[in-house]
Short mmCIF file of C-alpha atoms in Angstrom, two decimals:
data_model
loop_
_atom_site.label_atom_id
_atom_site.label_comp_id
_atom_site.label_asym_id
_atom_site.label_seq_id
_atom_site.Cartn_x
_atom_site.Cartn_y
_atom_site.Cartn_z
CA UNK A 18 0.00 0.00 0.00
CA UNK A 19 1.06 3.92 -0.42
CA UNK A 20 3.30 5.73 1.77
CA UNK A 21 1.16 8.14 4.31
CA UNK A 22 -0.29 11.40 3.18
CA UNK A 23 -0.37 14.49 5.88
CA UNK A 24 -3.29 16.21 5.95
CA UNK A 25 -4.71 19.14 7.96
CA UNK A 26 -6.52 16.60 10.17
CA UNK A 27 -3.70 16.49 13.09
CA UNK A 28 -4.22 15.44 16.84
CA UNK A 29 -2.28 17.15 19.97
CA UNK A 30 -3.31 13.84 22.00
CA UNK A 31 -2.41 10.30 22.19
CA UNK A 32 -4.15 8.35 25.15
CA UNK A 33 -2.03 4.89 25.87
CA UNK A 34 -3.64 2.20 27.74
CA UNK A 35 -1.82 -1.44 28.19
CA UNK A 36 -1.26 -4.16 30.19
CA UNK A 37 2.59 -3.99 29.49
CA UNK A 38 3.28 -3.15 32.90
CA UNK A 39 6.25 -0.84 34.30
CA UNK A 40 8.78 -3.38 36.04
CA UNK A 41 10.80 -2.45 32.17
CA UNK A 42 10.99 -1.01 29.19
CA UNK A 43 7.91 -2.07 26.69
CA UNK A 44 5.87 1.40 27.81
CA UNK A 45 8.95 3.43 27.06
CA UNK A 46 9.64 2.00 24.33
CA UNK A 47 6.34 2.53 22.61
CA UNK A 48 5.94 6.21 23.79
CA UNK A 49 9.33 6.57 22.02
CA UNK A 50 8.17 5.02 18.72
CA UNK A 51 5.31 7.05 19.07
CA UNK A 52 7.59 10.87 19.68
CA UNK A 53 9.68 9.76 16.62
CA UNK A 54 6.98 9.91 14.46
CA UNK A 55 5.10 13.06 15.90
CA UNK A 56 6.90 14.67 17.95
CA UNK A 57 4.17 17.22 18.83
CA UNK A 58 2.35 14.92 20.61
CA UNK A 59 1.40 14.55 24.31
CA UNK A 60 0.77 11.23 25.37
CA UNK A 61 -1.41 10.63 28.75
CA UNK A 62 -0.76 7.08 30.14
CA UNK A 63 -4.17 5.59 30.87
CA UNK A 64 -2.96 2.71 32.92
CA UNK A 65 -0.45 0.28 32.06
CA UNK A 66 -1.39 -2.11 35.13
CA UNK A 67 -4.01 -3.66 33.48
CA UNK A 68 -3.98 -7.36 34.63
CA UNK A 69 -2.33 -9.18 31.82
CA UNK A 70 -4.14 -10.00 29.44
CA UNK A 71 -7.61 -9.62 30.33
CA UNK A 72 -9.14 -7.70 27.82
CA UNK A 73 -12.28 -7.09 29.72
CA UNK A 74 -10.81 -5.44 32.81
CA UNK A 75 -8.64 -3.17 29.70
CA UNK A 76 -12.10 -2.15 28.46
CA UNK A 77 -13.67 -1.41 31.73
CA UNK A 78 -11.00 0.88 32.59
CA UNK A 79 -11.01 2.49 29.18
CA UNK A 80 -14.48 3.00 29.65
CA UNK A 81 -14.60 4.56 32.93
CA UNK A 82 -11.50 6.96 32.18
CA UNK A 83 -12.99 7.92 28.50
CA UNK A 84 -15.42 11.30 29.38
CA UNK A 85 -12.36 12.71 31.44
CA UNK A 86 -10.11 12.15 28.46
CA UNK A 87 -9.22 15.17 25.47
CA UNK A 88 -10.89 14.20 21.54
CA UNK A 89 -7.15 12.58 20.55
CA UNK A 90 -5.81 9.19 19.28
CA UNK A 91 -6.87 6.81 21.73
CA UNK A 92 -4.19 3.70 22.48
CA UNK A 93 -5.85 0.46 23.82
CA UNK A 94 -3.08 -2.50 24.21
CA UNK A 95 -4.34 -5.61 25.45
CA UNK A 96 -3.44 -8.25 23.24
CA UNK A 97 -3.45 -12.19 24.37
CA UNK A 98 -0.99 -13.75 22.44
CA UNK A 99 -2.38 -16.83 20.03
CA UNK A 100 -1.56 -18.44 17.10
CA UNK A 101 -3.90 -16.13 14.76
CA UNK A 102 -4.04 -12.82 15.95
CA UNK A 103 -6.68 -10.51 16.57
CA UNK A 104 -6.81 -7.91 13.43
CA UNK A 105 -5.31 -4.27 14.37
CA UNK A 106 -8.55 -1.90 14.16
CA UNK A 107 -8.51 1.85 14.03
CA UNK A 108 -12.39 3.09 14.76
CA UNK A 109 -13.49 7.02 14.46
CA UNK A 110 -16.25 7.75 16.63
CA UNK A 111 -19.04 10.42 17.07
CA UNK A 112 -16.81 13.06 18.95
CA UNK A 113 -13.99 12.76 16.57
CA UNK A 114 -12.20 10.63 19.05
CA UNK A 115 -9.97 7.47 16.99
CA UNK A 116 -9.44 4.37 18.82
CA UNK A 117 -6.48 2.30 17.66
CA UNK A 118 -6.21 -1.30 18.90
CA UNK A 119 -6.93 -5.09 18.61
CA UNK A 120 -10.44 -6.43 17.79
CA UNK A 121 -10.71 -7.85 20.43
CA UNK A 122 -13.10 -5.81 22.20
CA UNK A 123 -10.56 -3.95 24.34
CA UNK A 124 -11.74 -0.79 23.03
CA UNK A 125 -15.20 -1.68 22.68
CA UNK A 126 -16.73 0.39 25.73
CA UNK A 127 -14.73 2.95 24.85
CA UNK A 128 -16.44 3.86 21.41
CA UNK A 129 -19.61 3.94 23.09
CA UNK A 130 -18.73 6.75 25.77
CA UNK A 131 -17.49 8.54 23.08
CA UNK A 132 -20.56 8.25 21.03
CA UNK A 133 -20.60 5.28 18.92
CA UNK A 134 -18.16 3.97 16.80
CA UNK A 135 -19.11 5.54 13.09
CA UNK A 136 -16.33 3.83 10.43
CA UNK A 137 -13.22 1.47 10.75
CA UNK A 138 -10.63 0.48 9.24
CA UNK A 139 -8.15 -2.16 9.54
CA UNK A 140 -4.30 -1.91 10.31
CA UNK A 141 -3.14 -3.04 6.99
CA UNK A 142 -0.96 -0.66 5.38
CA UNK A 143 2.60 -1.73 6.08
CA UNK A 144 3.50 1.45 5.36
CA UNK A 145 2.74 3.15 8.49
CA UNK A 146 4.13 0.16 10.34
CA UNK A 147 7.81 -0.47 11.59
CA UNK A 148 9.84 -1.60 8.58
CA UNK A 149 10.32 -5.44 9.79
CA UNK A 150 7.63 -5.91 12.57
CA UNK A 151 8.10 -8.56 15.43
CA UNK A 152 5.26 -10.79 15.65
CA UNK A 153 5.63 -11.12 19.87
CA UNK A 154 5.52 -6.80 20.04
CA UNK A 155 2.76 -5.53 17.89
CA UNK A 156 2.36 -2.57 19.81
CA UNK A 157 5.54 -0.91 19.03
CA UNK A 158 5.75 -2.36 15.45
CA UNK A 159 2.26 -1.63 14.52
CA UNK A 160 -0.27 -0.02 16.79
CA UNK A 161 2.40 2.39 18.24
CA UNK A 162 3.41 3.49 14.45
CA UNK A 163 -0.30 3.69 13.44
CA UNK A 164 -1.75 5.66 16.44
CA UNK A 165 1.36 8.22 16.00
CA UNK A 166 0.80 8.74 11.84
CA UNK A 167 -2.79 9.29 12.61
CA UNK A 168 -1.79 11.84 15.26
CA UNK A 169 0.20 13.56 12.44
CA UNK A 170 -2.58 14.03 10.02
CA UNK A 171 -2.67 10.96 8.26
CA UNK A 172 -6.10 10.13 6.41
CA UNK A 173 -7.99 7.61 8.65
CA UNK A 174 -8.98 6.00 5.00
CA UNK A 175 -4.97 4.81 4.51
CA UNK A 176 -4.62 2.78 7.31
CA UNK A 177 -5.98 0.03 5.11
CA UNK A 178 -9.24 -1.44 4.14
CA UNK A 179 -12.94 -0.29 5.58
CA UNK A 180 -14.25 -2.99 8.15
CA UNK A 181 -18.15 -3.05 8.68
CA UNK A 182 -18.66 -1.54 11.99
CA UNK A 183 -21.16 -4.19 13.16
CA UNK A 184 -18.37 -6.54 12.29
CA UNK A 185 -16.28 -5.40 15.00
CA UNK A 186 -16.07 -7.66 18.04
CA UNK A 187 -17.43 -6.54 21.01
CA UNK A 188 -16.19 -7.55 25.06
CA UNK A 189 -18.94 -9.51 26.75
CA UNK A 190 -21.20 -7.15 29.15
CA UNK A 191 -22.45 -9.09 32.31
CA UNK A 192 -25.63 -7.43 33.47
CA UNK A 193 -26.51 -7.90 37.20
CA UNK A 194 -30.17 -9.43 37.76
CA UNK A 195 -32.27 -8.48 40.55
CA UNK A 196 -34.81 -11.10 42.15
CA UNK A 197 -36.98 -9.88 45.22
CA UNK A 198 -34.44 -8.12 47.59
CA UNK A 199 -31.53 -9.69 46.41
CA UNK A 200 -29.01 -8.58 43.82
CA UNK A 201 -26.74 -10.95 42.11
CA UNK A 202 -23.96 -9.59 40.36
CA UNK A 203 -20.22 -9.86 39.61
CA UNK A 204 -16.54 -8.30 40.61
CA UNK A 205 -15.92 -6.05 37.55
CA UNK A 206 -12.32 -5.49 38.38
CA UNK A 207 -9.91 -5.64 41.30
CA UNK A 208 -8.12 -1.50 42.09
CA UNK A 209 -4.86 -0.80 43.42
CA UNK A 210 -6.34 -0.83 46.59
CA UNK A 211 -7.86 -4.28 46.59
CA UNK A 212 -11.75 -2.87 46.47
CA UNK A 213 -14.08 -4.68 44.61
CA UNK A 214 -15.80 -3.09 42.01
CA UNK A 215 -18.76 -4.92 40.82
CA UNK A 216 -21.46 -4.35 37.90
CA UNK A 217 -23.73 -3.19 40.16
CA UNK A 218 -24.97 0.35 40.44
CA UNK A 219 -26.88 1.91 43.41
CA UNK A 220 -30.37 2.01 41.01
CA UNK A 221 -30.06 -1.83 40.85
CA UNK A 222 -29.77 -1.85 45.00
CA UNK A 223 -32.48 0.63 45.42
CA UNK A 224 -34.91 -1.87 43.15
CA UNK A 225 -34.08 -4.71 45.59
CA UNK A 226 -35.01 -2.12 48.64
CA UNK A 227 -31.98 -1.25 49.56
CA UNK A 228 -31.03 2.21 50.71
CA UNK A 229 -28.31 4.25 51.97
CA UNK A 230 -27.80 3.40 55.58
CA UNK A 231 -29.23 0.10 55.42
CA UNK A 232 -27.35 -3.21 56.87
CA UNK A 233 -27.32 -5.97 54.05
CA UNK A 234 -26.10 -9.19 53.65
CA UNK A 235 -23.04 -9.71 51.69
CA UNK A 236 -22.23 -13.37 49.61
CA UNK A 237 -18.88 -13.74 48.11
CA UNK A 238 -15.93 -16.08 47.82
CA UNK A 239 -17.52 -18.53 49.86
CA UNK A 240 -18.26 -15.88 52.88
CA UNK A 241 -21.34 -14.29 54.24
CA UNK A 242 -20.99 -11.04 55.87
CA UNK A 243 -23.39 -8.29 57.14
CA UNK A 244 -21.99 -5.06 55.97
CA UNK A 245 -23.62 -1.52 55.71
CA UNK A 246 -24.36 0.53 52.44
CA UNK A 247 -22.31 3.48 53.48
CA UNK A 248 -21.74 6.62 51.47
CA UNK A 249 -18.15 5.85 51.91
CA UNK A 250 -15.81 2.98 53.62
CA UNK A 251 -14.32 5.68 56.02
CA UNK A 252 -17.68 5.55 57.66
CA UNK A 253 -16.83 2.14 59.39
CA UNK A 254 -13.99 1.26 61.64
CA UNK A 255 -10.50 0.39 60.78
CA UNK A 256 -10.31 -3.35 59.58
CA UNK A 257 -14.56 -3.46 58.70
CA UNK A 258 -16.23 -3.97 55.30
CA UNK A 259 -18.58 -1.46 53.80
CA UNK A 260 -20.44 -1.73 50.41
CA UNK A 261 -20.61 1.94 49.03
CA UNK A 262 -20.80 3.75 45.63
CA UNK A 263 -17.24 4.63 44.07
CA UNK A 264 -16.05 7.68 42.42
CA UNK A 265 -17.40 5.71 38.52
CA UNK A 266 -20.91 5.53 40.14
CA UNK A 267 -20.35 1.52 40.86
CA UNK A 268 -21.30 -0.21 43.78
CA UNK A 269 -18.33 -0.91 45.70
CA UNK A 270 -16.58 -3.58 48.31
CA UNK A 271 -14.15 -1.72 50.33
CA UNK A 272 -12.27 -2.29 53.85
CA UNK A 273 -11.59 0.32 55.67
CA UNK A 274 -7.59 0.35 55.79
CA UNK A 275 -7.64 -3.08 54.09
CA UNK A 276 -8.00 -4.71 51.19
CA UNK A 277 -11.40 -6.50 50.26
CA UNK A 278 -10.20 -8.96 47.48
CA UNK A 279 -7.97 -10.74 50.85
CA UNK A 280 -10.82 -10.67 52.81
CA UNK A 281 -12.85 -12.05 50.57
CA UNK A 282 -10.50 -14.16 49.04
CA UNK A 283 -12.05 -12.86 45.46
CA UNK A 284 -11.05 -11.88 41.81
CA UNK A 285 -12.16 -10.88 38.96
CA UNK A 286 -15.47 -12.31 37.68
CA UNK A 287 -16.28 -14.20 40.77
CA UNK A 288 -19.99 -13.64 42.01
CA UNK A 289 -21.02 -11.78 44.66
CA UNK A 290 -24.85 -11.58 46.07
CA UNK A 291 -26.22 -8.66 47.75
CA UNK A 292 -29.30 -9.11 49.86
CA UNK A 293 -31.61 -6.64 51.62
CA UNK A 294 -31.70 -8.14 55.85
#
């Protein structure tokens, strides 16, 4: 395919989200492939703690950090090595915003905070790539390269071929089900902190007659506790477990100076039942 064409369509921003970690040099790396290219750039790291390879805890985060994030080049890395890869994706949304990553859903709940994906196109033009890419690194070899071109000015139309957006694959959403006055849901993710954030939001405890204030039971990991809704986990003692409503509007597990996923011996996924006492 042809060598990039600048046009006036240039981006100050590059967002970069992976699950490369930053015990070395992959991160680095990548932001420098990325300055080489444009230069002008600023690049806001995202998170590069995802948990490896989990592409739905990649698109949660995306998700949640998206509406605090500048119209830019957005950088989604989460890419579980197989034998056949995922195909590189570069998707323009409603605000302008142009997510560049694996179809693999990583960016999936991205493109709808930021209005619905509207075209894509796949990462085919060698081109824009590194000149000999490594098939273990396709971040810096071909998303890096990509997202940083497109940041220039280059035509969204030469990355390579149009992809039908209802093609596009899409990470599984787990809704939480309400029956009588209990909730049954799930651990969305695990934070830095060990609290458990589920897919559960306060409406969904409210329809099971639960309010604020109220003491409710608690299933999880094989446990039963009786914990209290609480505005926030400060509200109990040192070492206690409150269910509250985080700073992303979900419900919640949190000890207070402690970490919930030890308590609860829990991870990602697992299923957790809240029940009005």
């Amino acid at each position: 395919m042809t060598a990039p064409t600048a046009s006036s369509d240039r981006r100050d921003w590059i967002t970069f989200l992976s699950d490369y970690g930053l015990d070395d040099h992959l991160v680095g790396v990548c932001k420098g492939v990325i300055a080489r290219i444009a230069p002008h750039v600023r690049i806001i790291d995202v998170c590069h703690q995802v948990k490896p390879q989990d592409v739905g805890i990649g698109a949660t985060m995306l998700a949640e950090a998206a509406p605090y994030l500048p119209v830019g080049v957005h950088l989604a890395l989460v890419d579980p090595f197989k034998a056949t890869h995922a195909r590189g994706v570069a998707v323009r949304c409603r605000d302008g915003s142009v997510f560049v990553s694996p179809d693999n859903g990583v960016a999936s709940r991205g493109w709808e905070v930021a209005g619905g994906a509207e075209e894509a196109y796949e990462l085919a033009n060698r081109a824009l790539w590194a000149p000999t890419p490594a098939r273990s690194f396709r971040g810096r070899d071909i998303f890096a390269p990509v997202a940083a071109h497109l940041a220039t000015g280059v035509p969204l139309t030469e990355v390579g071929p149009a992809v039908p957006v209802d093609s596009l694959v899409q990470v599984e959403t787990h809704v939480p089900a309400v029956h009588g006055d209990h909730v049954h849901g799930a651990i969305r993710m695990i934070d830095h902190f060990g609290n458990l954030a589920l897919n559960v939001r306060r409406s969904d405890l409210e329809a099971a007659g639960i309010q604020l204030g109220d003491v409710l039971e608690l299933r999880c990991g094989g446990r039963t506790l009786e914990v209290p809704f609480t505005l926030a986990f400060g509200e109990v003692p040192p070492g206690r477990t409150a269910v509250c409503e985080d700073s992303f509007r979900a419900i919640t597990v949190a000890v207070n100076g402690g970490r919930a996923d030890r308590v609860l011996k829990a991870g990602s996924g697992d299923p957790v039942v809240l029940g009005r006492l």
